[in-house]
Amino acid sequence: MERYIVHLIKGAEYRTRQFMGGQVKDPASMQFGGIRGDIWEAKPTIYALAPALAVYFNENSCFYKNGELYDAVNLALDFVARTQREDGSFDYPSCNFKSAADTSFCFKRLIAAYRLLVKYGMDTDEKITVLKEKYLTVMHRALEAVLVGGFHTPNHRWGIAAALLQGANLFAEEEGFAAGLRNRAGQYLAEGIDADEDGEYAERSTGNYNAVVNNAMMAMYQETGEESFLGYVERNLAMMLNYVDPDDTIFTQNSTRQDQGKKEYADKYFYQYLYMCSRQEYPAFDAAAHKIIKDNMERGDLAPDCLHIIMNHDEMMGYHFKEYGFPQQYRKFFRHAGVLRVKKKEYAYTVLNGKSAFLYFKSKGTVLCVKIGESCCDIRNFIPDKIEELPDGCRLEAEAESWYYLPFEEKQDTSDWWKMDQSKRKKLISSRLKTTLNIHETENGLELSLKAEGLDRLPLRLEICIPAGVTLEHPAFALEAAPGEGMILKEGYLTIRDGLTEVEIGPGFGEHSFKGHYSGEEINQNGYTVYANGYTPLEKKFNLMVK
C-alpha cells in the first residue's frame, strides 16, 4: 500500500477541496454550513466529511491538522444537525422523506468519521471533543429513526441492520437502547440474506449495490464477529471476478437497478478486496485489489473514496501486494440468475436468459448486442425463457403464441370496453412459434445457429446492435455507422472496425425488408443495427468473429 497511499490521499484531498469550495458560508441560507446543492439535503455533506477528517488526521496530507478544515467540518456538523429531522432521520429529498434506509447510509459515513476522531484524535484536545460530541448526538438521533423506520429495496435491509448493530455497540452503556437496536437488527436478519451460492444478491447490481451490500456484511461481521457475514462477501467478490470484461470494465447489463448498462470500473470494490486479503491469504483478491488501484492511478482517475476506511484498519494500511491482475480466462454459468459469462483471450461474451438483448459479445472495448425480432401477436422480440449450458456455449429457447380474443360466453354488466374484465374472455390460439438459438464458440468467436418453426411466413429479424461511429466495410461499400440507423445485410460478411478492433459478422440473408412493428418495438436509437432477415420456418447460421 505504500505505493498507493499517496494516490488515495490525493483523491481525498481533491474531495476535501470540493467540499470546502462548495460549502455555503451565508448564514441566511438554509444550506449554511453544508455543500451547495440544487436541493437542501445532508447526505452529500455527511459523505464529504469522512475523507475530510481522513486527510485532517493523515500526516502526509497537506490538510494535516489544518485549522481552516477543522472550522469547515465543525460548521458542517451544525448544518447536518440542523437538517436532521425531528425524529432523527435524514431525507433523500429527490424522492425519500424521513427515510430510515438513507439515514442508515448516512450513519455508515458518520460512524466511520467518528472512529477516525477516536483513533487519531487526542482525548485532551478540546476541539476534537467538540466534534466527537456533535457526531454522537447526530448518530444517536439517527439510530432512533432507523430503529422504527422501514425500507424500499433489498439492499436497504442490510444497510439498516448494519447501522443498528454498529449503534448497539457504540451506545452499549445505554442497555435498553442497545438491546432495542439489536432486536430490530435481528428482525431484519431473520428474513435471511438474499444471496445464492454463486454470490449473487437479489438486485444483481454489479455496478453498485453488490458493493453496498458487501459493505454492510463487512460491518456486521466487525460488530458481531460472525464469520458467516464475510462468507457472503467472499462469494460475491469471487463472482465479481467473472463479471470483469476484457477492457477491465464491469458487465452491468443484467442489473435490475440504475447501474444497468453503465460503464463502470471495479474501483468501488477495491477496499473490499483489500480488506479480505489483508485478513487471510486470497491470491485472487490480492491480484484484483492491486490491479484496481494501480490501473485507477495509471488512468489518471480520481482515487476510490475509501481512505477513511483504510485508515481505520491497520492491517489494510500496512498491506503488501503480491499479485496483479484479473483472471485472463473464465467460464461461469450462474444457474439462478440465468447468466453465462465466458472470457477468452481475444473476446468475452455474456448470455442472459429472460432478456430481449440476450447476447453481448465484446472484443477489447467494442460491444455487439444481439436480439431477434419476431413480432408475433403481442410479442415483439424473442425473449428466452430457457437457457441450457453446453460444453462450448449454450442453448436458448422460447415460444410465442399467436392468439385472439373470443366473445364473452356470458353477458357482461357493462358495454364499456375499459370496464370489462378481459381476463374472463377465452382466447383462440391460432399458431405457435418456437425459436431455438444454439450459441457455439469457435476459434475466433461465436457461431449462432438459429431455428424458428411452427408458424410459417413470419418475417423474423436477427439484429446485431453495434456502437455508433464505427466503420463498416463490405466488399461493395464502406460507411460510418450513424446512431439510430441501420441496414439489411443480404449476403456476405461485414467488417466492423473500431480503432484497432476488427469484428466480422455474417453471412447475411435478406428475404424481406421489415425492420419491426410500429407498436412497442424496441428502437436502437443510440447505436446502429445490422439486420439479417428471413421468413419462418427458418434455419440459419451466423458468425461473430474477431479478426
Coordinates of C-alpha atoms in Angstrom, one line a residue, residues 27-506:
P27 CA -25.7 32.4 7.5
A28 CA -29.0 33.5 5.9
S29 CA -29.1 30.4 3.6
M30 CA -30.9 27.2 4.7
Q31 CA -27.8 25.4 3.3
F32 CA -25.4 27.3 5.6
G33 CA -22.5 25.1 6.5
G34 CA -23.5 22.4 4.0
I35 CA -22.4 21.7 0.4
R36 CA -24.2 24.0 -2.0
G37 CA -26.7 21.9 -4.0
D38 CA -29.8 22.0 -6.1
I39 CA -31.9 20.8 -3.1
W40 CA -31.4 21.0 0.7
E41 CA -30.0 17.7 1.9
A42 CA -27.5 16.5 4.4
K43 CA -26.2 13.4 2.7
P44 CA -23.5 14.9 0.4
T45 CA -22.1 16.9 3.3
I46 CA -22.1 13.8 5.6
Y47 CA -20.3 11.8 2.9
A48 CA -17.7 14.6 2.3
L49 CA -16.8 14.8 6.0
A50 CA -15.3 11.3 6.1
P51 CA -12.5 11.9 3.6
A52 CA -12.1 15.4 5.1
L53 CA -11.3 14.0 8.5
A54 CA -9.1 11.3 7.0
V55 CA -6.8 13.9 5.5
Y56 CA -7.1 16.1 8.6
F57 CA -5.5 13.2 10.6
N58 CA -3.1 12.0 7.9
E59 CA 0.5 13.3 8.5
N60 CA 1.2 13.0 4.8
S61 CA -1.6 15.3 3.7
C62 CA -1.4 19.0 3.1
F63 CA -4.6 19.2 5.3
Y64 CA -3.0 17.6 8.3
K65 CA -4.3 19.4 11.4
N66 CA -5.4 22.3 9.2
G67 CA -7.4 24.9 11.2
E68 CA -9.5 26.1 8.2
L69 CA -10.5 22.5 7.5
Y70 CA -11.4 21.9 11.2
D71 CA -13.7 25.0 11.1
A72 CA -15.3 23.8 7.9
V73 CA -16.0 20.4 9.5
N74 CA -17.3 21.9 12.7
L75 CA -19.6 24.2 10.7
A76 CA -20.8 21.3 8.5
L77 CA -21.8 19.3 11.5
D78 CA -24.0 22.1 12.7
F79 CA -25.6 22.0 9.3
V80 CA -26.1 18.3 9.5
A81 CA -27.7 18.5 12.9
R82 CA -30.0 21.4 11.7
T83 CA -31.0 19.4 8.6
Q84 CA -31.8 16.2 10.6
R85 CA -35.5 15.6 11.0
E86 CA -37.1 15.9 14.4
D87 CA -37.4 12.1 14.5
G88 CA -33.6 11.8 13.8
S89 CA -34.0 10.8 10.1
F90 CA -32.5 12.2 7.0
D91 CA -34.2 12.7 3.7
Y92 CA -33.2 11.8 0.2
P93 CA -35.2 14.7 -0.9
S94 CA -35.5 13.8 -4.6
C95 CA -37.9 11.0 -3.5
N96 CA -37.5 9.6 0.0
F97 CA -38.5 11.6 3.1
K98 CA -37.9 10.5 6.8
S99 CA -36.1 7.6 5.3
A100 CA -34.6 5.0 7.6
A101 CA -32.6 3.5 4.7
D102 CA -31.0 6.7 3.6
T103 CA -30.4 7.5 7.3
S104 CA -28.5 4.2 7.6
F105 CA -26.3 5.1 4.7
C106 CA -25.6 8.4 6.3
F107 CA -24.8 6.6 9.6
K108 CA -22.3 4.4 7.8
R109 CA -20.2 7.5 7.0
L110 CA -20.9 9.2 10.3
I111 CA -19.5 6.3 12.3
A112 CA -16.5 5.9 10.0
A113 CA -15.6 9.6 10.5
Y114 CA -16.3 9.3 14.3
R115 CA -13.9 6.4 14.5
L116 CA -11.2 8.5 12.9
L117 CA -11.7 11.0 15.7
V118 CA -11.4 8.2 18.3
K119 CA -8.4 6.5 16.6
Y120 CA -6.3 9.6 15.8
G121 CA -7.6 12.4 18.0
M122 CA -6.2 13.1 21.4
D123 CA -8.6 12.8 24.4
T124 CA -7.1 16.0 25.8
D125 CA -7.9 18.0 22.6
E126 CA -11.0 20.0 23.3
K127 CA -11.6 20.7 19.6
I128 CA -11.7 17.0 18.9
T129 CA -14.0 16.5 21.9
V130 CA -16.4 19.0 20.4
L131 CA -16.6 17.1 17.1
K132 CA -17.0 13.8 18.9
E133 CA -19.9 15.1 20.9
K134 CA -21.6 16.5 17.8
Y135 CA -21.1 13.2 16.0
L136 CA -22.5 11.2 18.9
T137 CA -25.6 13.4 19.1
V138 CA -26.4 13.2 15.4
M139 CA -25.7 9.4 15.4
H140 CA -27.9 8.7 18.4
R141 CA -30.8 10.6 16.9
A142 CA -30.3 8.9 13.6
L143 CA -30.5 5.5 15.3
E144 CA -33.8 6.4 16.9
A145 CA -35.2 6.9 13.4
V146 CA -33.5 3.8 11.9
L147 CA -34.9 1.7 14.8
V148 CA -38.5 2.4 13.9
G149 CA -38.3 3.0 10.1
G150 CA -38.8 0.9 7.1
F151 CA -37.2 0.3 3.7
H152 CA -37.9 0.0 -0.1
T153 CA -35.3 -2.3 -1.7
P154 CA -33.5 -5.5 -0.7
N155 CA -30.1 -3.8 0.0
H156 CA -31.7 -1.3 2.3
R157 CA -32.3 -4.0 4.9
W158 CA -28.7 -4.7 5.3
G159 CA -27.7 -1.1 5.5
I160 CA -30.2 -0.7 8.2
A161 CA -29.2 -3.9 10.1
A162 CA -25.5 -2.9 9.9
A163 CA -26.3 0.6 11.3
L164 CA -28.4 -0.9 14.1
L165 CA -25.6 -3.3 15.2
Q166 CA -23.0 -0.6 15.0
G167 CA -25.1 1.6 17.1
A168 CA -25.8 -1.1 19.6
N169 CA -22.1 -1.4 20.3
L170 CA -21.4 2.3 20.1
F171 CA -24.1 3.0 22.7
A172 CA -23.7 -0.2 24.7
E173 CA -23.8 1.7 28.0
E174 CA -27.5 2.5 27.3
E175 CA -28.5 -1.1 27.8
G176 CA -32.2 -0.7 26.9
F177 CA -31.5 1.3 23.8
A178 CA -28.8 -1.0 22.6
A179 CA -31.0 -4.1 23.2
G180 CA -33.7 -2.5 21.1
L181 CA -31.3 -1.9 18.3
R182 CA -30.1 -5.5 18.4
N183 CA -33.6 -6.8 18.5
R184 CA -34.6 -4.8 15.4
A185 CA -31.5 -5.9 13.5
G186 CA -32.4 -9.4 14.4
Q187 CA -35.8 -9.0 12.8
Y188 CA -34.2 -8.0 9.5
L189 CA -31.6 -10.8 9.7
A190 CA -34.4 -13.3 10.4
E191 CA -35.5 -12.7 6.8
G192 CA -32.3 -14.4 5.6
I193 CA -29.6 -12.8 3.4
D194 CA -30.8 -12.6 -0.3
A195 CA -27.7 -14.3 -1.8
D196 CA -27.3 -17.5 -3.7
E197 CA -24.4 -19.9 -3.6
D198 CA -22.8 -18.1 -6.6
G199 CA -22.6 -14.9 -4.5
E200 CA -25.3 -13.1 -6.4
Y201 CA -27.5 -10.7 -4.4
A202 CA -31.2 -10.2 -5.3
E203 CA -30.7 -6.9 -7.2
R204 CA -27.9 -8.3 -9.4
S205 CA -26.3 -4.9 -9.3
T206 CA -22.7 -5.5 -10.3
G207 CA -22.1 -1.8 -10.9
N208 CA -23.2 -0.6 -7.5
Y209 CA -25.4 -2.4 -4.9
N210 CA -23.2 -5.5 -4.7
A211 CA -20.6 -3.3 -3.2
V212 CA -23.2 -1.6 -0.9
V213 CA -24.3 -5.0 0.5
N214 CA -20.8 -6.2 0.8
N215 CA -20.0 -3.1 2.9
A216 CA -23.0 -3.9 5.2
M217 CA -21.9 -7.5 5.6
M218 CA -18.4 -6.4 6.5
A219 CA -19.8 -4.0 9.1
M220 CA -22.0 -6.7 10.6
Y221 CA -19.0 -9.1 10.8
Q222 CA -17.0 -6.4 12.5
E223 CA -19.7 -5.8 15.1
T224 CA -20.6 -9.4 15.8
G225 CA -17.5 -11.5 14.9
E226 CA -19.9 -13.8 13.0
E227 CA -17.8 -15.2 10.1
S228 CA -20.9 -16.1 8.0
F229 CA -21.3 -12.5 7.1
L230 CA -17.9 -12.5 5.4
G231 CA -18.9 -15.6 3.6
Y232 CA -21.3 -13.6 1.6
V233 CA -18.6 -11.0 0.8
E234 CA -16.2 -13.7 -0.2
R235 CA -18.6 -15.4 -2.6
N236 CA -19.7 -12.1 -4.1
L237 CA -16.2 -10.8 -4.7
A238 CA -15.3 -14.2 -6.3
M239 CA -18.4 -13.9 -8.5
M240 CA -17.4 -10.3 -9.5
L241 CA -14.1 -11.6 -10.9
N242 CA -16.3 -13.3 -13.5
Y243 CA -18.1 -10.1 -14.4
V244 CA -15.0 -8.2 -15.5
D245 CA -14.8 -7.8 -19.2
P246 CA -11.6 -7.8 -21.4
D247 CA -11.3 -4.0 -21.1
D248 CA -11.5 -4.2 -17.3
T249 CA -15.0 -2.7 -17.1
I250 CA -17.8 -4.5 -15.2
F251 CA -20.6 -6.1 -17.2
T252 CA -23.8 -4.4 -15.8
Q253 CA -26.5 -5.3 -18.3
N254 CA -28.1 -7.9 -16.0
S255 CA -28.6 -5.4 -13.2
T256 CA -32.1 -4.7 -12.0
R257 CA -31.1 -1.2 -10.8
Q258 CA -30.0 2.1 -12.2
D259 CA -26.4 0.9 -13.0
Q260 CA -27.8 -1.3 -15.8
G261 CA -25.8 -0.7 -19.0
K262 CA -23.4 1.8 -17.4
K263 CA -19.7 1.7 -17.9
E264 CA -18.1 1.0 -14.5
Y265 CA -14.7 0.1 -13.4
A266 CA -14.3 -2.0 -10.3
D267 CA -13.0 0.9 -8.2
K268 CA -15.7 0.7 -5.5
Y269 CA -14.7 -2.9 -4.8
F270 CA -11.0 -2.0 -4.2
Y271 CA -11.2 -1.7 -0.4
Q272 CA -13.3 -4.8 -0.2
Y273 CA -10.8 -7.0 -2.0
L274 CA -8.1 -5.3 0.1
Y275 CA -9.9 -6.0 3.3
M276 CA -10.5 -9.6 2.6
C277 CA -6.9 -10.4 1.5
S278 CA -5.5 -8.4 4.5
R279 CA -7.3 -10.8 6.8
Q280 CA -6.1 -14.0 5.3
E281 CA -4.3 -15.2 2.1
Y282 CA -6.5 -14.7 -1.0
P283 CA -4.2 -14.6 -4.1
A284 CA -7.0 -13.8 -6.5
F285 CA -8.3 -11.0 -4.3
D286 CA -4.8 -9.6 -3.7
A287 CA -4.3 -9.6 -7.5
A288 CA -7.7 -7.9 -8.1
A289 CA -7.2 -5.2 -5.4
H290 CA -3.7 -4.5 -6.8
K291 CA -4.9 -4.2 -10.4
I292 CA -7.9 -2.0 -9.5
I293 CA -5.8 0.6 -7.6
K294 CA -2.8 0.5 -10.0
D295 CA -4.9 0.9 -13.1
N296 CA -7.0 3.6 -11.5
M297 CA -3.9 5.6 -10.8
E298 CA -2.5 5.0 -14.3
R299 CA -5.7 6.0 -16.0
G300 CA -5.5 9.3 -14.1
D301 CA -8.9 8.7 -12.4
L302 CA -9.8 10.0 -9.0
A303 CA -8.8 7.5 -6.4
P304 CA -11.5 5.4 -4.8
D305 CA -13.2 7.1 -1.9
C306 CA -12.0 4.8 0.8
L307 CA -9.1 6.5 2.7
H308 CA -11.3 6.8 5.8
I309 CA -12.0 3.1 5.7
I310 CA -8.4 2.1 5.2
M311 CA -7.1 4.4 7.9
N312 CA -9.4 2.7 10.4
H313 CA -7.8 -0.7 9.7
D314 CA -4.1 -1.0 10.4
E315 CA -3.9 -4.3 8.5
M316 CA -5.1 -2.6 5.4
M317 CA -2.8 0.4 5.8
G318 CA 0.2 -2.0 6.1
Y319 CA -0.7 -4.5 3.4
H320 CA 1.9 -5.5 0.8
F321 CA 0.5 -6.7 -2.6
K322 CA 2.0 -9.9 -4.1
E323 CA -0.1 -10.5 -7.2
Y324 CA -1.6 -8.4 -10.0
G325 CA -4.4 -8.8 -12.5
F326 CA -7.9 -10.2 -13.1
P327 CA -8.5 -13.7 -14.4
Q328 CA -7.4 -13.9 -18.1
Q329 CA -10.0 -16.6 -18.9
Y330 CA -13.1 -17.9 -17.2
R331 CA -16.3 -19.7 -17.8
K332 CA -19.1 -19.5 -15.3
F333 CA -22.8 -20.4 -15.6
F334 CA -24.9 -18.6 -13.0
R335 CA -27.8 -21.0 -12.8
H336 CA -30.1 -19.0 -10.6
A337 CA -29.5 -15.7 -12.5
G338 CA -29.7 -17.4 -15.9
V339 CA -26.4 -15.9 -17.0
L340 CA -23.5 -17.4 -18.8
R341 CA -20.2 -15.5 -18.6
V342 CA -17.2 -16.5 -20.7
K343 CA -13.9 -14.7 -21.2
K344 CA -11.3 -15.8 -23.6
K345 CA -8.0 -14.3 -24.8
E346 CA -9.5 -12.3 -27.6
Y347 CA -13.1 -11.8 -26.6
A348 CA -15.7 -12.2 -23.9
Y349 CA -19.4 -12.9 -24.2
T350 CA -22.5 -12.9 -22.0
V351 CA -25.8 -14.7 -22.5
L352 CA -28.8 -13.6 -20.5
N353 CA -32.0 -15.6 -20.0
G354 CA -35.2 -13.6 -19.9
K355 CA -33.9 -10.6 -21.8
S356 CA -34.6 -9.3 -25.3
A357 CA -31.0 -8.2 -25.5
F358 CA -29.8 -11.8 -24.8
L359 CA -26.2 -11.8 -26.1
Y360 CA -23.3 -9.4 -25.6
F361 CA -20.1 -10.0 -27.5
K362 CA -17.1 -7.9 -26.5
S363 CA -13.6 -7.6 -28.0
K364 CA -11.5 -5.1 -26.1
G365 CA -13.9 -2.1 -25.6
T366 CA -16.2 -2.9 -28.6
V367 CA -19.5 -4.3 -27.7
L368 CA -22.0 -6.0 -30.0
C369 CA -25.5 -6.8 -28.8
V370 CA -27.7 -9.5 -30.4
K371 CA -31.5 -9.6 -30.5
I372 CA -34.2 -11.3 -32.5
G373 CA -37.3 -9.5 -33.7
E374 CA -40.2 -11.8 -34.3
S375 CA -43.4 -9.6 -34.0
C376 CA -45.8 -12.4 -33.2
C377 CA -49.1 -11.0 -31.9
D378 CA -48.2 -9.1 -28.7
I379 CA -44.6 -10.3 -28.8
R380 CA -42.0 -8.1 -30.4
N381 CA -38.8 -9.8 -29.6
F382 CA -37.5 -13.3 -28.8
I383 CA -37.1 -13.4 -25.1
P384 CA -35.6 -16.7 -24.0
D385 CA -37.3 -18.4 -21.1
K386 CA -35.0 -21.4 -21.1
I387 CA -31.2 -21.5 -21.0
E388 CA -29.1 -24.7 -21.1
E389 CA -25.3 -24.7 -20.8
L390 CA -23.4 -26.6 -23.5
P391 CA -19.8 -27.6 -23.4
D392 CA -18.9 -24.9 -25.9
G393 CA -21.7 -22.4 -25.3
C394 CA -25.4 -22.6 -24.6
R395 CA -28.9 -23.1 -26.0
L396 CA -31.8 -20.6 -25.7
E397 CA -35.4 -21.4 -26.3
A398 CA -38.8 -19.6 -26.2
E399 CA -42.3 -20.0 -27.7
A400 CA -44.6 -17.2 -28.8
E401 CA -48.3 -17.7 -29.3
S402 CA -50.5 -16.0 -31.9
W403 CA -53.8 -15.5 -30.1
Y404 CA -57.2 -13.7 -30.5
Y405 CA -59.9 -12.9 -28.0
L406 CA -63.2 -14.7 -28.4
P407 CA -66.6 -13.2 -27.5
F408 CA -67.7 -13.5 -23.8
E409 CA -69.6 -16.6 -23.1
E410 CA -71.9 -14.7 -20.7
K411 CA -73.4 -11.3 -20.9
Q412 CA -71.4 -8.6 -19.1
D413 CA -72.6 -5.9 -16.8
T414 CA -71.2 -3.1 -19.0
S415 CA -70.6 -2.2 -22.6
D416 CA -67.7 0.0 -21.7
W417 CA -64.6 -1.8 -23.1
W418 CA -62.4 -0.3 -20.4
K419 CA -64.6 -1.6 -17.6
M420 CA -64.8 -5.1 -19.0
D421 CA -62.8 -7.8 -17.3
Q422 CA -60.9 -9.0 -20.3
S423 CA -59.3 -11.8 -18.4
K424 CA -62.7 -13.6 -18.4
R425 CA -62.5 -14.0 -22.2
K426 CA -61.3 -17.2 -23.8
K427 CA -58.5 -17.0 -26.3
L428 CA -58.1 -18.7 -29.6
I429 CA -54.5 -19.8 -30.1
S430 CA -54.1 -19.9 -33.9
S431 CA -50.5 -20.9 -34.0
R432 CA -47.2 -21.1 -32.1
L433 CA -43.7 -20.1 -33.0
K434 CA -40.8 -22.0 -31.4
T435 CA -37.4 -20.3 -31.6
T436 CA -34.2 -22.1 -30.7
L437 CA -30.7 -20.5 -30.7
N438 CA -27.6 -22.5 -30.2
I439 CA -24.5 -20.5 -29.4
H440 CA -21.2 -22.3 -30.1
E441 CA -17.7 -21.0 -29.6
T442 CA -15.3 -21.1 -32.5
E443 CA -11.6 -20.4 -32.6
N444 CA -12.1 -16.6 -33.0
G445 CA -15.7 -16.0 -31.9
L446 CA -19.2 -17.4 -31.9
E447 CA -21.4 -19.3 -34.3
L448 CA -25.2 -18.7 -33.9
S449 CA -27.4 -21.5 -35.1
L450 CA -30.9 -20.1 -35.3
K451 CA -34.0 -22.2 -35.9
A452 CA -37.6 -20.9 -35.9
E453 CA -40.5 -23.3 -36.6
G454 CA -44.2 -23.9 -36.0
L455 CA -45.5 -20.8 -37.8
D456 CA -44.7 -20.0 -41.4
R457 CA -44.5 -16.6 -43.2
L458 CA -43.4 -14.7 -40.1
P459 CA -40.8 -12.1 -41.0
L460 CA -38.1 -12.8 -38.4
R461 CA -35.1 -10.5 -37.9
L462 CA -31.7 -11.3 -36.5
E463 CA -30.5 -7.9 -35.2
I464 CA -26.9 -7.0 -34.4
C465 CA -26.7 -3.8 -32.5
I466 CA -23.3 -2.1 -32.8
P467 CA -21.8 1.2 -31.5
A468 CA -22.4 4.3 -33.5
G469 CA -19.3 5.9 -35.0
V470 CA -17.5 2.6 -36.0
T471 CA -16.6 2.0 -39.6
L472 CA -18.5 -0.7 -41.6
E473 CA -16.8 -2.4 -44.5
H474 CA -18.2 -4.7 -47.1
P475 CA -16.8 -5.8 -50.5
A476 CA -19.3 -3.4 -52.1
F477 CA -19.1 -0.4 -49.7
A478 CA -17.7 1.3 -46.6
L479 CA -19.6 3.7 -44.3
E480 CA -19.6 5.2 -40.8
A481 CA -22.4 3.8 -38.5
A482 CA -24.7 6.6 -37.6
P483 CA -26.9 6.5 -34.4
G484 CA -30.5 5.3 -34.9
E485 CA -29.8 4.0 -38.4
G486 CA -29.4 0.5 -39.8
M487 CA -29.0 -1.8 -42.9
I488 CA -30.1 -5.2 -44.0
L489 CA -27.1 -7.4 -44.7
K490 CA -28.4 -9.6 -47.6
E491 CA -25.3 -11.6 -48.2
G492 CA -21.7 -12.0 -47.4
Y493 CA -19.7 -10.7 -44.4
L494 CA -19.5 -7.2 -42.8
T495 CA -16.3 -6.0 -41.1
I496 CA -16.7 -3.7 -38.1
R497 CA -13.7 -1.5 -37.4
D498 CA -13.4 0.3 -34.1
G499 CA -9.9 1.6 -33.6
L500 CA -7.6 -1.4 -33.5
T501 CA -10.6 -3.8 -33.1
E502 CA -12.0 -5.7 -36.1
V503 CA -15.0 -7.9 -35.8
E504 CA -16.5 -9.7 -38.8
I505 CA -20.2 -10.7 -38.8
G506 CA -22.2 -12.8 -41.3

